[in-house]
mmCIF file of C-alpha atoms and ligand atoms in Angstrom:
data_model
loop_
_atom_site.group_PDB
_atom_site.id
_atom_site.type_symbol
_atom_site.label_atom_id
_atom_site.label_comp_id
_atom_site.label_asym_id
_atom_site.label_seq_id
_atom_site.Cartn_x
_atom_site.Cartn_y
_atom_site.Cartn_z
ATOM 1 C CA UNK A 47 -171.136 45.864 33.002
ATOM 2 C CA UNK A 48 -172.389 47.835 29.916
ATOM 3 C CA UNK A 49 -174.101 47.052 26.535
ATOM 4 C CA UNK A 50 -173.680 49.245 24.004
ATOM 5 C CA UNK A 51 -175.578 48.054 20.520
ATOM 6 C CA UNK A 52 -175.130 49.507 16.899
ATOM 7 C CA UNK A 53 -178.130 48.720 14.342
ATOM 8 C CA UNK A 54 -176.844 47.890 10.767
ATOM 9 C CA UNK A 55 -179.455 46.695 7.891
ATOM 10 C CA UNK A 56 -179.266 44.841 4.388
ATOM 11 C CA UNK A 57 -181.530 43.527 2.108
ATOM 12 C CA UNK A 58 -181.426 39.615 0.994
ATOM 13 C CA UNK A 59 -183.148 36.989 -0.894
ATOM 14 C CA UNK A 60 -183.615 33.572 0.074
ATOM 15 C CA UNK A 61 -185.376 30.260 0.087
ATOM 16 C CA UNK A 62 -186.084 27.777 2.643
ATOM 17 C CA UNK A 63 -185.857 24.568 1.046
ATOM 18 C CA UNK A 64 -183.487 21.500 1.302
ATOM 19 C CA UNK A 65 -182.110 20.096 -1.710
ATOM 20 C CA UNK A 66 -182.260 16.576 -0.239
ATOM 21 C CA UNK A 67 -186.386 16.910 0.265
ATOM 22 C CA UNK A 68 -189.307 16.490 -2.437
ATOM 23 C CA UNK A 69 -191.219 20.010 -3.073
ATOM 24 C CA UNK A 70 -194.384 18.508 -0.865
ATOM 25 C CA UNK A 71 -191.683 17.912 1.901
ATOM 26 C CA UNK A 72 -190.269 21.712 1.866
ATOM 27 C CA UNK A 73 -193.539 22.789 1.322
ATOM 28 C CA UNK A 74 -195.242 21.259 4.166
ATOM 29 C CA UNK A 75 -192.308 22.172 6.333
ATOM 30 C CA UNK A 76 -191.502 25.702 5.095
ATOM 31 C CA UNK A 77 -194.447 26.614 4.031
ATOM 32 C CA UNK A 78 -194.590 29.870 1.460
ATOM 33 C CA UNK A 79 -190.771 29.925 2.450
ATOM 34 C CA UNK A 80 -189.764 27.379 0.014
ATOM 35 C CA UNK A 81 -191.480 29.231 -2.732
ATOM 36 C CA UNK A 82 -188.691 27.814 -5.643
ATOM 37 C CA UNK A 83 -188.727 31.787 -7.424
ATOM 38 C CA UNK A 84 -187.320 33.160 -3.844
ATOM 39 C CA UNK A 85 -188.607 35.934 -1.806
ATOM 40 C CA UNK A 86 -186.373 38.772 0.391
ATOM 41 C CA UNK A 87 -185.953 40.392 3.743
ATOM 42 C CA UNK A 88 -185.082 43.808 5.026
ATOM 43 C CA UNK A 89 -182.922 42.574 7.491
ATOM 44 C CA UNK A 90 -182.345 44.204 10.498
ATOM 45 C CA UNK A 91 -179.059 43.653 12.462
ATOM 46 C CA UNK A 92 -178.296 44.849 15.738
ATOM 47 C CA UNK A 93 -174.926 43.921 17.409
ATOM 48 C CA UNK A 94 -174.128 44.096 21.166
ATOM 49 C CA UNK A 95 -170.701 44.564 22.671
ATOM 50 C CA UNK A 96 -170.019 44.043 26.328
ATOM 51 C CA UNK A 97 -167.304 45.944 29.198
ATOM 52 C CA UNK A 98 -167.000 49.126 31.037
ATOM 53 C CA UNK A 99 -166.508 52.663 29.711
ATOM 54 C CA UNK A 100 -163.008 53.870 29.467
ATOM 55 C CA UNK A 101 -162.352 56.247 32.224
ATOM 56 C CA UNK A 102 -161.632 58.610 29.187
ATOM 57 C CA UNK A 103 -163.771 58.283 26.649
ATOM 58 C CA UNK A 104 -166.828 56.521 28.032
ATOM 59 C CA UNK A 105 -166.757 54.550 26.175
ATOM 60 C CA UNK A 106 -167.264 50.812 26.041
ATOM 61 C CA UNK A 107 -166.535 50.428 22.407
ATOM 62 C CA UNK A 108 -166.818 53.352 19.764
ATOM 63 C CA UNK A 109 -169.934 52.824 17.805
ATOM 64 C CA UNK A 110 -168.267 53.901 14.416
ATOM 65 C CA UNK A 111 -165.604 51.538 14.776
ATOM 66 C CA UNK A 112 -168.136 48.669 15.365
ATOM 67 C CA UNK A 113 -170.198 49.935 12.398
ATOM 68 C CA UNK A 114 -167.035 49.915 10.396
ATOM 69 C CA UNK A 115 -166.380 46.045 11.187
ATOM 70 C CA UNK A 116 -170.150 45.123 11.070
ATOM 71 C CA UNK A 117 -170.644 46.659 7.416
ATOM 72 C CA UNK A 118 -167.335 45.748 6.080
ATOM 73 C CA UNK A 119 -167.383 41.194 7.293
ATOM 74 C CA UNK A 120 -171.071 41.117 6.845
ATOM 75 C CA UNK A 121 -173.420 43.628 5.167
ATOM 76 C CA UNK A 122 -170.947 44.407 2.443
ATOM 77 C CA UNK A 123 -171.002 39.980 1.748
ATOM 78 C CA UNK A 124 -174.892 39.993 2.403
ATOM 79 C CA UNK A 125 -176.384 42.885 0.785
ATOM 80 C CA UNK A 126 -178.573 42.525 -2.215
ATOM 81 C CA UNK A 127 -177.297 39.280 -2.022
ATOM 82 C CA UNK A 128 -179.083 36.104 -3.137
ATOM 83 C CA UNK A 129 -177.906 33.952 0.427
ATOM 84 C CA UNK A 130 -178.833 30.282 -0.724
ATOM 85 C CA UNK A 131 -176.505 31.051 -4.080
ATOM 86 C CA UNK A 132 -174.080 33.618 -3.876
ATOM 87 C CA UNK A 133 -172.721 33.568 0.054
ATOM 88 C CA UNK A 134 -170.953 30.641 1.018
ATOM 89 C CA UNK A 135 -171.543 30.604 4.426
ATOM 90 C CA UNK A 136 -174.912 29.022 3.525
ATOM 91 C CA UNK A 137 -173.332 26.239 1.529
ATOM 92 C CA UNK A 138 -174.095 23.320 4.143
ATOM 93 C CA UNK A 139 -176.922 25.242 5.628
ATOM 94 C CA UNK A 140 -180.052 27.019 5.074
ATOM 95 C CA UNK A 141 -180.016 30.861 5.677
ATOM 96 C CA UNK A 142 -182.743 31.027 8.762
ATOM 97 C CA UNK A 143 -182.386 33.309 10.872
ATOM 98 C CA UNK A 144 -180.788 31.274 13.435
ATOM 99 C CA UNK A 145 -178.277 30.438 11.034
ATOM 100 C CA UNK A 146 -177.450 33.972 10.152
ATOM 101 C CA UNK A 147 -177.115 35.321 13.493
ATOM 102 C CA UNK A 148 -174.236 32.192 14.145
ATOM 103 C CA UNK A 149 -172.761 32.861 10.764
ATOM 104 C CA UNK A 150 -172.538 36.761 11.672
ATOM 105 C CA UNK A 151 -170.964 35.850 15.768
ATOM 106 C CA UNK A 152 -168.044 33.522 13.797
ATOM 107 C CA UNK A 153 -167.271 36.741 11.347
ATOM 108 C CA UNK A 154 -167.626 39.188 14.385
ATOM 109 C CA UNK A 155 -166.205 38.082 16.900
ATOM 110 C CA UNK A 156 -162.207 37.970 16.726
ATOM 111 C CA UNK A 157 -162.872 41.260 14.754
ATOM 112 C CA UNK A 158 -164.595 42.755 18.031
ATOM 113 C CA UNK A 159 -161.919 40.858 19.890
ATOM 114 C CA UNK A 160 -158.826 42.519 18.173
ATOM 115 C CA UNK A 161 -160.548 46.278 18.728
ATOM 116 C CA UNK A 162 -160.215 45.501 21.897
ATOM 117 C CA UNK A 163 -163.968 44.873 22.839
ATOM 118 C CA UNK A 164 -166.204 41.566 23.872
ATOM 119 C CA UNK A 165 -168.405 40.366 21.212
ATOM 120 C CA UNK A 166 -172.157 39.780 23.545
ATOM 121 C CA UNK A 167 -175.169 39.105 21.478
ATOM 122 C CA UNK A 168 -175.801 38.824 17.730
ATOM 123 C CA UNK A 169 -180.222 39.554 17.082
ATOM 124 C CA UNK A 170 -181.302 40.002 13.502
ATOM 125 C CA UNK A 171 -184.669 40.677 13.076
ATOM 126 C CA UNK A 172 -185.787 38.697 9.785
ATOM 127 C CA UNK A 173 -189.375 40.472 9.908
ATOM 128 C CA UNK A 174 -191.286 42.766 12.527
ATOM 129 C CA UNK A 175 -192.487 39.543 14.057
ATOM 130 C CA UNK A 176 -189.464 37.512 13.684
ATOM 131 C CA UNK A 177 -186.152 37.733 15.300
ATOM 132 C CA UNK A 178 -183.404 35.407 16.456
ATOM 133 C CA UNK A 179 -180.513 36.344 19.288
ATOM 134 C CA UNK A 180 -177.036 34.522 19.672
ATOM 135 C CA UNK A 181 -174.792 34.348 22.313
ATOM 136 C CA UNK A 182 -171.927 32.188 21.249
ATOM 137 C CA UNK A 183 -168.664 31.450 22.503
ATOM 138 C CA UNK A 184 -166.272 34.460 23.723
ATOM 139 C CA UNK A 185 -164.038 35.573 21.828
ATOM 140 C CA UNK A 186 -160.131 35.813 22.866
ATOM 141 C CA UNK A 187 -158.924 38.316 25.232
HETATM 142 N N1 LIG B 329 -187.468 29.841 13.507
HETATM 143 C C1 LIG B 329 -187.646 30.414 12.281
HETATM 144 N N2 LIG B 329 -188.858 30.412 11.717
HETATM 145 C C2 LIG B 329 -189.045 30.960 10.494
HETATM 146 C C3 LIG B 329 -187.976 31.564 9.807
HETATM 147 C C4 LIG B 329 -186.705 31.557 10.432
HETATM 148 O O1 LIG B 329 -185.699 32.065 9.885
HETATM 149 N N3 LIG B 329 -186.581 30.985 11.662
HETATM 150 N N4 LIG B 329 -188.185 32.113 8.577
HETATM 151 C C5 LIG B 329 -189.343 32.092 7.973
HETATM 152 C C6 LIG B 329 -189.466 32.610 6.554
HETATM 153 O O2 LIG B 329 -188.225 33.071 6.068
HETATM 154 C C7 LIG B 329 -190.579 33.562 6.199
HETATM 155 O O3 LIG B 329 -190.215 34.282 5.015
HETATM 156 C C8 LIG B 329 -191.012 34.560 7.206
HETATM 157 O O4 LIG B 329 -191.922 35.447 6.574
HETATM 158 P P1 LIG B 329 -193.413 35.687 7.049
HETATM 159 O O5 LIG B 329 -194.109 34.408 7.361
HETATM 160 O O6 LIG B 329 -194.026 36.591 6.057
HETATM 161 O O7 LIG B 329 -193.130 36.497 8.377
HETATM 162 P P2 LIG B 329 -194.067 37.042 9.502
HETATM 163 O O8 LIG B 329 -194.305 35.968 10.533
HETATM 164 O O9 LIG B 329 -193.454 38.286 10.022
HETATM 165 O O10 LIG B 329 -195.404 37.410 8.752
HETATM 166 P P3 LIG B 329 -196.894 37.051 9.137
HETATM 167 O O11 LIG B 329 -197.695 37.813 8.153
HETATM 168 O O12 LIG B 329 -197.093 37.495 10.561
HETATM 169 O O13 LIG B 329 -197.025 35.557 8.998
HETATM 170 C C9 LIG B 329 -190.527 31.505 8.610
HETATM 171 N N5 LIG B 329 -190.260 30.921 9.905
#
């Protein structure tokens, strides 16, 4: 088996706050992250598709084509985007970056599916020191 992984980026604002909390409650649990003004992330994406080469080609998935789904279902939605306001994937939950990465598998994967490829791993690094990977559910054959 072979992993071949294409790095995308965007830039996003967010908060980490729930509506349903006092500001002492986000605070204390989010810490600077629930700052009310926002802050932003240069987001790093990197997307991992799983198979063998083609006997052909060699390859497992062509990297443009992946780039071309990648930028057009997510970056082009999330870039220089405000997430908690303008991208409704975040309406019933906060954009962590756990909850990115599963928001970015369920507009990947029947994408990756119908080019004819397996959808593997979804990491996003939020920061040099933070990053979150997702394996979900295959996609169909
Ligand atoms: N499990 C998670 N923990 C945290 C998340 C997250 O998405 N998942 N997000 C945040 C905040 O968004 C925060 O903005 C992170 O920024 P920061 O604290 O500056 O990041 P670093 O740890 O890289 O910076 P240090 O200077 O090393 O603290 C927080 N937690």
């Amino acid at each position: 088996m072979h992993y071949v992984t294409r790095r995308e980026t965007f830039n996003a604002a967010h908060k980490l706050a729930l509506p349903t909390w006092s500001d002492e409650r986000n605070r204390e649990v989010f810490g600077k992250c629930a700052n009310a003004n926002w802050h932003g992330h240069n987001y790093d994406l990197r997307v991992t598709v799983s198979g063998s080469p083609d006997p052909v080609t060699g390859f497992v998935m062509d990297a443009k084509v992946l780039s071309q789904i990648i930028k057009r279902t997510v970056v082009d939605v999330l870039d220089h985007s405000n997430l908690n306001l303008d991208v409704d994937w975040f309406r019933d939950r906060l954009p962590t970056t756990e909850n990115l990465t599963t928001a970015i598998w369920e507009r990947l994967v029947d994408e990756v599916s119908a080019a004819g490829s397996a959808l593997y791993r979804v990491r996003l690094y939020e920061t040099e020191n933070i990053y979150a990977d997702y394996y979900g559910p295959a996609g169909r054959p």
